[in-house]
Amino acid sequence: MTSSHSAYINEARSAVHTGDGTQVNLYLQALSASLREQARQRPRTVAKDDRERLYQRFVPPGHFQRARQVLHTHHTVLLSGHPGSGLRATALMLLHELPEAGGSFHELPDTVDDDSSSPFDSGEINAGDRLLLDLSGADETRYLEIQNQLSDFRDQLIGRGAHLTVVLPHHLGYLLRSDLRPLTMDIERPPARRVLTVHLRHFDINPSAAELETPELTAYLAKAPLRDVADLADRISRNRDSMGTEQGFPHWLSGALAMVTDQTARVAGDLSTHHTGTRRALLLALAMFHDTAPATVFSASTALLAVLRHPPDERPRLEHSDFKAELKEIGAETQPSGRVRFSEIGYDRAVRDHFWTYLPDLRLRLCDWIGEYLERMWLSQHEREQVIARFSEQGLRTGRPEDLLRLATRWTGQNAPPRLMSDAARVLANGLADDRYGRSFRQQIYDWSTNAELSPRLKQVLVLVCTDVMAQTHPDQAMVRLHHLARRDRGPAGAAAQKSLLTMARADSRLYRLLLSRINTDMTGSHGEADSALFLALADATRLIRSASVRAALVFGWTGILRRWPWERWRPDVDRWLTACEDDRYRDLALEVLVAACGGDSSRLGSLYRVAHDWARTRTGHPSLRAETTAALFQKINSAQGFEPFSVSA
């Protein structure tokens, strides 16, 4: 095997494009649907459908009943326990089984956004709300801050009939305040075999007790986190579908366990027999590009040697073994499909684990290898997804989330091919989905979103992952980041961010209130122009207009509009409101908002009068409704100026 080769595009297996524009949009549109579907499949979401699915598979842990009693009595329960014991699922289910009392079910933010270190905002608690706060990844400072803020927040919860479950950080148990211990419940891990059985039953797989008591399965279940037990059930189901029912449960189980069994000792032994760097490079290249064409593995191995600056083998090419023989020497073979795989199931993952664990000094250069290779080589979308997933898994497993961020920024740089934006979105989505580092990625995306100097492509990628990934699990935090992007960018990313914001707010009344509040907070600041435009696109004369707090927010926003802009600019939006007021269910309250926003200023009231007069003359439709609407508005304007109608006595 030679140590260096040149690469050229002989056959493109995906679209070849050399510039931005429509092609980029097509890439991102296709990716959007895929990311959204993947996000829905993750158990972290608090959406009702996902909670229902989890409820059907949930096995109550030890002390679940006592945790339920604490929540009912105190409206708050704090859950502690070892990682992998199902704490988050327990927190979700405690809230899920509460009766719906008109409030919302949402997760409180776990990042520091807009200079606020508190996730608690009593102004946003509504009657019957069910709230989750996951502190499993919190650091010492944040954990202590939140404990200090919790007592006052609990009083608000009780007063409004809301409930809160908190997942505590196991590694900071020694910092728990004594006054919170009565609210704390230690959750015991439910029997893993029972969890597996319940999940299998939902796949219509019902093994016997003896089939579930094999030594290999018992050893695995003793240590595996519950999320991995659920994944094992999924693997068994997929093996059933691919192998066929005639194989039977023992074969499905054996294949599934082979994918997750620790084989690092065997890899270490095999590496000791492969003394040359070229053989070891081939091992890792195949592990990363598993189930691809021989040419792909060959070029990936060559690229790895180049990145590591391995000295070339100067022998003539014909003195080397052919590639098929080299693959056989490392235990690999070419399948009838023409793709190369290791003969042993699960060996590819073991090789990846070994290199990232026991060659830590190579991790940064392995990041560069993957980054460079995917930049210049054309792979199918599925192959690219698999490589990115494998790299992400290793980076997160070994505590290097910065390597994922490094690729995301590299692939969205000015000189990177536009098609790499999809890869950047994938790597960020993988980071957001990680239990351990998801919070770090949400914080980094916040920091990026507030940076006006960010590259245009990275902005577009951030809009995509906020909309299709983060919004599925942490909609409040997604909205904050999209808002920053919308107000700082005047190009495609800003327009896309505003569209996503409006879609989210129109679909959820709580998010509608939240976005109104955010816009009003800084409408007079440096981003007032962008926030004013966003307010007009959002403000609805009929949406929640009977809520006093919503009307107050609308008055505040309209006040800023009327002061900032000449009447010609806000006229189309007032026309839209007047048209909505033809429905007498909303007329009085909506007109009160517009008049109150004038603040008694005769000039603004006069402009509002003029706009309404013109609207009544040019508006097509029902003359009587137009007349009633304008008459009601004129009466409110007169009242605002202190002119009351004369009453005529008999």
XYZ file of C-alpha atoms in Angstrom:
650
model
C 0.000 0.000 0.000
C 1.432 3.370 -0.933
C 1.357 6.227 1.494
C 0.160 9.020 -0.765
C -2.194 9.383 -3.695
C -3.869 12.228 -5.526
C -7.649 12.345 -5.600
C -9.922 13.563 -8.388
C -13.651 13.479 -9.066
C -14.268 10.628 -11.447
C -17.890 9.998 -10.557
C -20.076 12.213 -8.432
C -22.532 10.327 -6.259
C -24.192 13.523 -5.095
C -24.800 16.866 -6.752
C -21.738 18.817 -7.891
C -22.079 22.559 -7.435
C -19.528 25.323 -7.238
C -21.421 28.237 -5.755
C -24.042 29.446 -3.298
C -27.699 30.089 -4.004
C -30.451 27.666 -4.922
C -28.228 24.621 -4.450
C -27.534 25.613 -0.829
C -31.224 26.087 -0.189
C -31.969 22.619 -1.545
C -29.290 21.082 0.680
C -30.671 22.828 3.757
C -34.327 22.103 2.961
C -33.624 18.392 2.653
C -31.546 18.434 5.819
C -34.228 20.325 7.741
C -36.757 17.517 7.428
C -34.149 14.920 8.388
C -32.960 16.830 11.481
C -36.511 17.440 12.634
C -37.354 13.742 12.376
C -34.232 12.740 14.284
C -35.023 15.243 17.017
C -38.513 13.797 17.394
C -37.032 10.350 17.964
C -34.909 11.488 20.903
C -36.349 10.835 24.379
C -35.340 14.264 25.723
C -38.245 16.163 24.204
C -41.160 17.243 26.413
C -43.689 17.173 23.556
C -46.906 15.386 24.450
C -46.572 12.648 21.825
C -43.083 11.820 23.068
C -44.236 11.800 26.679
C -47.060 9.445 25.781
C -44.590 7.141 24.048
C -42.271 7.219 27.055
C -45.169 6.599 29.433
C -46.046 3.387 27.601
C -42.489 2.106 28.107
C -41.757 3.567 31.527
C -40.770 1.278 34.377
C -41.145 3.154 37.696
C -37.877 3.273 39.643
C -37.462 2.723 43.342
C -39.005 5.500 45.489
C -41.169 6.718 42.618
C -44.301 6.703 44.779
C -42.574 8.767 47.486
C -41.361 11.265 44.869
C -44.943 11.542 43.628
C -46.143 12.350 47.159
C -43.489 15.042 47.628
C -44.496 16.658 44.331
C -48.179 16.630 45.222
C -47.564 18.064 48.682
C -44.901 20.678 47.974
C -45.383 21.318 44.227
C -41.639 20.687 43.850
C -39.489 17.570 43.961
C -35.732 17.281 43.502
C -34.466 13.994 42.085
C -31.016 12.592 42.813
C -29.404 9.348 41.757
C -26.606 7.811 39.764
C -26.286 8.786 36.090
C -28.033 6.276 33.868
C -30.763 5.578 36.431
C -33.501 7.247 34.408
C -33.716 10.480 36.417
C -34.857 12.630 33.514
C -37.468 10.106 32.421
C -38.691 9.937 36.022
C -38.958 13.730 36.206
C -40.948 13.800 32.976
C -43.320 11.054 34.076
C -43.995 12.650 37.477
C -45.183 15.754 35.655
C -46.900 13.876 32.848
C -49.234 11.996 35.160
C -50.469 15.223 36.787
C -53.871 16.318 35.500
C -53.780 18.958 32.786
C -54.938 22.148 34.462
C -54.779 24.592 31.590
C -51.089 25.412 31.913
C -48.185 24.433 29.699
C -45.594 21.670 29.969
C -42.111 22.988 29.304
C -38.482 22.812 30.309
C -36.756 25.720 32.003
C -33.511 26.980 30.419
C -30.237 25.508 31.645
C -27.952 28.110 30.052
C -27.012 31.698 30.883
C -28.832 33.853 28.328
C -28.958 37.656 28.051
C -26.972 38.250 31.264
C -29.531 36.332 33.320
C -28.220 33.485 35.444
C -31.677 32.492 36.685
C -33.986 30.065 34.889
C -36.836 31.255 37.106
C -39.108 34.037 35.900
C -42.194 34.252 38.076
C -43.829 36.495 35.492
C -43.954 33.574 33.082
C -45.573 31.063 35.452
C -49.165 30.359 34.558
C -51.783 28.455 36.482
C -51.296 24.722 36.135
C -47.853 24.874 34.500
C -45.704 21.739 34.669
C -42.012 22.633 34.649
C -38.833 20.591 34.322
C -35.349 21.824 35.226
C -32.450 19.523 34.313
C -29.316 20.456 36.274
C -27.465 17.218 35.611
C -24.734 19.103 33.730
C -24.536 22.177 35.973
C -21.269 23.403 37.427
C -20.754 24.358 41.082
C -21.407 28.079 40.685
C -24.637 27.682 38.758
C -25.894 24.924 41.054
C -25.448 27.121 44.138
C -27.080 30.124 42.424
C -30.152 28.152 41.440
C -30.568 26.709 44.935
C -30.544 30.253 46.331
C -33.281 31.284 43.893
C -35.482 28.248 44.340
C -37.229 29.160 47.607
C -38.864 32.326 46.252
C -39.796 30.552 43.041
C -41.508 27.757 44.980
C -43.828 30.281 46.610
C -44.903 31.409 43.147
C -45.461 27.806 42.069
C -47.720 27.038 44.989
C -49.710 30.238 44.535
C -50.448 29.417 40.917
C -50.975 25.685 41.197
C -47.878 24.900 39.124
C -45.430 22.019 39.644
C -41.676 21.662 39.205
C -39.369 18.648 39.003
C -35.604 19.152 39.180
C -32.904 16.684 38.111
C -29.924 17.253 40.411
C -26.245 16.900 39.425
C -25.028 13.691 41.030
C -21.415 14.870 41.086
C -22.365 17.903 43.205
C -24.476 16.130 45.790
C -22.319 17.489 48.610
C -23.462 21.044 47.764
C -27.180 20.406 48.334
C -28.569 22.863 50.885
C -30.008 21.338 54.041
C -33.335 23.182 53.688
C -33.898 21.480 50.318
C -33.282 17.953 51.542
C -36.951 17.379 52.537
C -37.846 18.000 48.879
C -35.155 15.615 47.607
C -35.787 12.007 46.674
C -33.062 9.475 45.887
C -34.216 7.494 42.871
C -33.141 3.866 42.583
C -32.479 2.362 39.172
C -35.316 0.061 38.063
C -34.427 -3.531 37.104
C -32.708 -3.308 33.724
C -34.077 -6.659 32.570
C -37.587 -5.411 33.257
C -36.878 -2.241 31.248
C -35.617 -4.345 28.343
C -38.656 -6.616 28.493
C -41.099 -3.706 28.404
C -39.340 -2.107 25.432
C -39.217 -5.423 23.559
C -42.914 -5.937 24.145
C -43.645 -2.725 22.253
C -41.755 -4.188 19.300
C -43.975 -7.280 19.602
C -40.993 -9.356 20.793
C -41.706 -11.630 23.758
C -38.668 -13.755 24.687
C -38.824 -16.395 27.380
C -37.302 -15.864 30.807
C -34.491 -18.280 29.950
C -33.628 -16.344 26.780
C -33.194 -13.208 28.882
C -30.856 -14.810 31.413
C -27.785 -15.466 29.302
C -24.453 -14.584 30.961
C -23.609 -12.076 28.213
C -26.893 -10.205 28.576
C -26.728 -10.298 32.359
C -23.238 -8.784 32.342
C -24.300 -6.047 29.949
C -27.464 -5.109 31.841
C -25.555 -4.852 35.116
C -23.619 -1.799 33.890
C -25.521 -0.253 30.987
C -27.364 3.070 31.470
C -31.091 2.725 30.947
C -30.964 4.686 27.676
C -28.530 2.049 26.355
C -30.901 -0.697 27.483
C -33.626 0.968 25.417
C -31.215 1.197 22.483
C -30.459 -2.518 22.835
C -34.150 -3.296 22.437
C -34.181 -1.191 19.283
C -31.152 -3.069 17.905
C -32.814 -6.405 18.635
C -35.920 -5.240 16.787
C -33.865 -4.175 13.756
C -32.049 -7.509 13.753
C -35.413 -9.283 13.800
C -36.472 -7.293 10.761
C -33.220 -7.888 8.849
C -32.501 -11.497 9.853
C -36.058 -12.749 9.645
C -38.237 -14.370 12.267
C -36.884 -17.845 11.553
C -33.547 -16.925 13.186
C -35.138 -16.513 16.595
C -34.500 -14.264 19.566
C -31.085 -15.717 20.574
C -29.631 -14.742 17.186
C -31.186 -11.258 17.273
C -29.823 -10.742 20.773
C -26.371 -12.054 19.931
C -26.024 -9.676 17.005
C -27.239 -6.730 19.082
C -24.856 -7.471 21.944
C -21.933 -7.819 19.549
C -22.453 -4.199 18.555
C -22.073 -2.944 22.131
C -19.765 -5.471 23.781
C -16.369 -4.106 24.832
C -13.763 -5.495 22.420
C -10.950 -3.064 23.178
C -8.715 -5.794 24.615
C -8.947 -7.703 21.366
C -8.195 -4.569 19.349
C -5.117 -3.907 21.488
C -3.925 -7.434 20.794
C -4.520 -7.107 17.082
C -2.708 -3.778 16.939
C 0.352 -5.380 18.501
C 0.539 -7.679 15.475
C 0.130 -4.807 12.995
C 3.494 -3.148 13.477
C 3.414 -0.746 10.532
C 1.725 2.632 10.561
C 0.067 1.899 7.220
C -1.744 -1.135 8.660
C -2.914 0.815 11.687
C -4.054 3.670 9.485
C -6.041 1.184 7.415
C -7.670 -0.204 10.559
C -8.855 3.218 11.666
C -9.861 4.312 8.163
C -12.083 1.265 7.786
C -13.504 1.761 11.272
C -14.478 5.339 10.426
C -15.606 4.652 6.842
C -17.139 1.274 7.578
C -19.460 -0.155 4.961
C -18.185 2.018 2.097
C -16.453 1.221 -1.186
C -12.843 -0.066 -1.131
C -11.654 3.072 -2.934
C -13.141 5.236 -0.184
C -11.386 3.289 2.567
C -8.134 3.316 0.601
C -8.177 7.080 0.036
C -9.219 7.737 3.642
C -6.262 5.691 4.875
C -3.920 7.558 2.555
C -5.292 10.889 3.771
C -4.790 9.853 7.405
C -1.143 9.008 6.758
C -0.688 12.412 5.146
C -2.254 14.290 8.054
C -0.069 12.381 10.508
C 2.971 13.059 8.275
C 3.811 9.385 8.154
C 6.927 8.747 6.051
C 6.060 7.349 2.606
C 6.868 3.817 1.570
C 9.315 4.269 -1.297
C 8.931 0.769 -2.714
C 7.371 0.498 -6.179
C 3.622 -0.016 -6.064
C 3.776 -3.476 -7.627
C 5.918 -4.691 -4.739
C 3.033 -3.998 -2.350
C 0.166 -6.351 -1.607
C -3.054 -5.571 -3.422
C -5.749 -3.878 -1.404
C -7.914 -6.975 -1.058
C -5.043 -8.834 0.605
C -4.405 -5.906 2.935
C -8.057 -5.858 3.948
C -7.979 -9.576 4.650
C -4.955 -9.133 6.918
C -6.929 -6.781 9.188
C -10.001 -9.032 9.306
C -12.098 -7.254 6.686
C -13.850 -8.389 3.559
C -15.754 -6.959 0.629
C -19.461 -7.747 0.727
C -21.525 -8.748 -2.346
C -22.758 -5.141 -2.348
C -19.190 -4.026 -3.053
C -18.768 -2.424 0.369
C -16.034 -3.233 2.863
C -16.758 -4.366 6.423
C -14.931 -6.032 9.286
C -15.873 -9.682 9.515
C -16.572 -9.426 13.249
C -19.733 -7.549 14.240
C -18.994 -4.518 16.386
C -15.256 -4.568 15.681
C -15.356 -1.205 13.901
C -16.663 0.526 17.021
C -14.037 -1.183 19.155
C -11.271 0.103 16.866
C -12.607 3.652 17.104
C -12.876 3.401 20.878
C -9.297 2.169 21.141
C -7.733 4.903 19.021
C -9.580 7.751 20.721
C -9.009 6.334 24.207
C -5.394 5.194 24.055
C -3.922 7.617 21.507
C -5.171 10.906 22.973
C -2.332 12.902 21.402
C -3.802 12.142 17.950
C -7.330 13.437 18.621
C -6.820 16.918 17.211
C -5.163 15.580 14.066
C -7.937 13.016 13.659
C -10.334 15.969 13.710
C -8.334 17.610 10.920
C -8.313 14.338 8.987
C -12.095 14.044 8.999
C -12.502 17.742 8.256
C -10.170 17.699 5.251
C -11.368 14.382 3.861
C -15.051 15.296 3.836
C -14.174 18.632 2.252
C -12.552 17.139 -0.829
C -14.209 13.732 -1.248
C -17.681 13.023 -2.584
C -19.597 10.498 -0.512
C -23.281 9.701 -0.451
C -25.327 11.598 2.108
C -25.796 8.448 4.171
C -22.052 7.763 4.208
C -21.329 11.322 5.318
C -23.912 11.076 8.088
C -22.358 7.854 9.354
C -18.826 9.275 9.417
C -19.979 12.408 11.233
C -21.960 10.338 13.735
C -18.924 8.144 14.477
C -16.612 11.118 14.900
C -19.151 12.907 17.106
C -19.586 9.851 19.290
C -15.856 9.581 19.935
C -15.331 13.294 20.517
C -18.169 13.458 23.036
C -17.245 10.170 24.696
C -13.682 11.332 25.337
C -14.664 14.787 26.561
C -13.731 16.806 23.477
C -16.857 18.725 22.392
C -14.531 21.422 21.073
C -13.562 19.093 18.221
C -17.167 19.088 17.001
C -17.305 22.872 17.222
C -14.006 23.046 15.334
C -15.517 21.110 12.429
C -18.699 23.191 12.444
C -16.758 26.453 12.110
C -14.394 24.942 9.544
C -17.220 23.694 7.337
C -19.041 27.041 7.394
C -16.024 29.185 6.584
C -15.936 31.487 3.597
C -13.787 29.130 1.528
C -15.555 25.874 2.410
C -17.784 24.248 -0.241
C -21.439 25.182 0.416
C -22.464 21.514 0.612
C -20.504 21.253 3.875
C -23.139 23.375 5.616
C -25.183 20.188 5.916
C -22.265 18.443 7.601
C -21.814 21.368 9.985
C -25.486 21.189 10.942
C -25.175 17.448 11.533
C -22.215 17.764 13.853
C -23.929 20.489 15.894
C -27.122 18.426 16.070
C -25.108 15.501 17.453
C -23.646 17.748 20.123
C -27.045 19.162 21.071
C -28.438 15.647 21.482
C -25.725 14.561 23.911
C -26.804 14.133 27.541
C -23.459 15.267 28.894
C -22.565 18.147 26.590
C -25.893 19.296 25.167
C -25.939 22.248 27.554
C -22.439 23.304 26.424
C -23.566 23.317 22.799
C -26.670 25.354 23.608
C -24.482 27.868 25.423
C -22.010 28.034 22.530
C -24.824 28.573 20.046
C -26.098 31.409 22.226
C -22.656 33.016 22.252
C -22.448 32.654 18.471
C -25.917 34.101 17.940
C -24.948 37.332 19.708
C -21.877 37.799 17.499
C -22.660 40.059 14.551
C -19.357 39.144 12.868
C -20.279 35.485 12.467
C -19.839 33.993 8.994
C -23.059 34.068 6.914
C -23.018 30.298 6.432
C -22.639 29.582 10.130
C -25.596 31.883 10.784
C -27.703 29.862 8.345
C -26.647 26.621 9.998
C -27.498 27.996 13.440
C -30.984 28.963 12.255
C -31.425 25.425 10.987
C -30.314 23.624 14.168
C -32.236 26.030 16.407
C -35.404 25.512 14.388
C -35.236 21.792 13.728
C -33.256 20.437 16.684
C -33.163 22.744 19.680
C -36.777 23.878 19.305
C -37.923 20.275 19.668
C -36.320 19.904 23.107
C -35.631 23.440 24.383
C -37.992 25.831 22.550
C -37.412 28.764 24.924
C -33.667 28.668 24.347
C -34.147 28.172 20.615
C -36.337 31.275 20.525
C -33.725 33.387 22.331
C -31.031 32.385 19.833
C -33.251 32.851 16.798
C -34.229 36.290 18.078
C -30.587 37.336 18.308
C -29.924 36.038 14.805
C -33.015 37.737 13.382
C -32.138 41.158 14.805
C -28.430 41.037 13.837
C -28.586 39.787 10.266
C -30.206 41.550 7.312
C -29.545 38.695 4.892
C -31.011 35.205 4.317
C -30.139 33.991 7.823
C -31.968 36.875 9.490
C -35.046 36.381 7.304
C -35.055 32.647 8.018
C -34.657 33.270 11.754
C -37.625 35.662 11.771
C -39.749 33.169 9.861
C -38.901 30.453 12.380
C -39.671 32.752 15.306
C -43.085 33.621 13.926
C -43.868 29.975 13.198
C -42.968 28.950 16.747
C -44.896 31.804 18.351
C -48.017 31.237 16.262
C -48.078 27.573 17.198
C -47.724 28.024 20.967
C -49.448 30.636 23.117
C -46.725 30.539 25.782
C -44.037 31.209 23.179
C -46.181 33.995 21.708
C -46.195 35.695 25.107
C -42.485 35.073 25.538
C -41.566 36.592 22.187
C -43.753 39.655 22.786
C -41.976 40.154 26.090
C -38.519 39.783 24.541
C -39.269 42.249 21.752
C -40.639 44.845 24.155
C -37.653 44.570 26.477
C -35.255 46.170 24.008
C -37.379 47.799 21.327
C -35.784 51.181 22.034
C -32.250 49.783 22.020
C -29.705 49.299 19.276
C -31.835 46.646 17.594
C -35.050 48.650 17.812
C -35.576 48.784 14.063
C -35.408 45.008 13.668
C -37.514 44.403 16.785
C -40.149 46.862 15.591
C -40.493 45.024 12.294
C -40.690 41.718 14.143
C -43.343 43.089 16.490
C -45.575 44.167 13.622
C -45.248 40.765 11.987
C -46.113 39.069 15.283
C -48.766 41.299 16.863
C -52.227 39.816 16.359
C -55.436 41.702 17.068
C -57.246 38.451 17.906
C -54.603 36.246 19.554
C -55.075 36.143 23.358
C -56.500 39.666 23.197
C -58.644 38.979 26.273
C -55.511 38.486 28.375
C -54.655 41.675 30.276
C -50.927 40.852 30.206
C -50.985 40.298 26.443
C -52.842 43.572 25.871
C -50.286 45.371 28.036
C -47.480 43.903 25.936
C -49.264 44.912 22.733
C -49.785 48.451 24.002
C -46.093 48.694 24.883
C -45.061 47.445 21.458
C -47.454 49.654 19.515
C -46.310 52.641 21.579
C -42.770 52.049 20.381
C -43.944 51.735 16.772
C -46.003 54.938 16.836
C -43.138 56.887 18.371
C -40.393 55.480 16.161
C -42.001 55.393 12.710
C -44.041 57.830 10.607
C -47.631 56.849 10.035
C -46.957 55.790 6.429
C -44.866 52.872 7.670
C -47.310 51.462 10.186
C -50.421 52.153 8.169
C -50.638 48.659 6.526
C -50.435 46.999 9.934
C -53.116 49.219 11.452
C -55.254 48.432 8.400
C -54.792 44.749 9.191
C -55.875 45.321 12.783
C -58.922 47.329 11.738
C -59.942 44.543 9.377
C -59.685 42.060 12.265
C -61.875 44.400 14.331
C -64.766 43.902 11.927
C -65.341 40.834 14.099
C -67.068 42.315 17.131
C -65.633 39.595 19.399
C -62.263 41.385 19.295
C -63.224 44.926 18.342
C -63.333 46.784 21.659
C -60.209 45.280 23.183
C -58.086 45.553 20.033
C -59.116 49.171 19.428
C -58.341 49.977 23.064
C -54.801 48.704 22.457
C -54.280 51.024 19.476
C -55.712 54.068 21.236
C -53.818 53.408 24.472
C -50.574 53.129 22.467
C -51.011 56.757 21.392
C -50.564 57.754 25.031
C -52.974 60.649 24.725
C -50.736 62.360 22.150
C -52.996 64.359 19.862
C -50.647 64.036 16.889
C -50.552 60.238 17.052
C -54.277 60.030 17.725
C -54.839 62.247 14.688
C -52.682 59.974 12.537
C -54.600 56.943 13.766
C -57.881 58.725 12.938
C -56.645 59.568 9.430
C -55.522 55.997 8.733
C -58.846 54.584 9.938
C -60.799 57.096 7.848
C -58.888 56.109 4.717
C -59.273 52.410 5.543
C -63.050 52.794 5.819
C -63.230 54.476 2.401
C -60.998 52.022 0.533
C -61.782 48.765 2.309
C -63.987 46.426 0.263
C -66.406 44.119 1.980
C -69.169 44.881 4.459
C -69.876 48.654 4.721
C -71.825 48.238 7.946
C -68.934 46.466 9.673
C -66.504 49.139 8.523
C -68.798 51.818 9.835
C -69.197 50.109 13.189
C -65.436 49.659 13.509
C -64.549 53.251 12.668
C -67.332 54.590 14.893
C -66.021 52.548 17.822
C -62.472 53.781 17.185
C -63.501 57.434 16.910
C -65.416 57.157 20.167
C -62.341 55.753 21.943
C -60.145 58.481 20.463
C -62.549 61.138 21.738
C -62.570 59.528 25.179
C -58.775 59.474 25.221
C -58.792 63.227 24.555
C -61.397 63.882 27.221
C -64.276 64.498 24.808
C -67.339 62.620 26.017
C -70.485 62.407 23.874
C -73.359 64.685 24.899
C -76.386 62.989 26.328
C -79.710 64.463 25.221
C -82.408 64.485 27.900
C -86.031 64.039 27.025
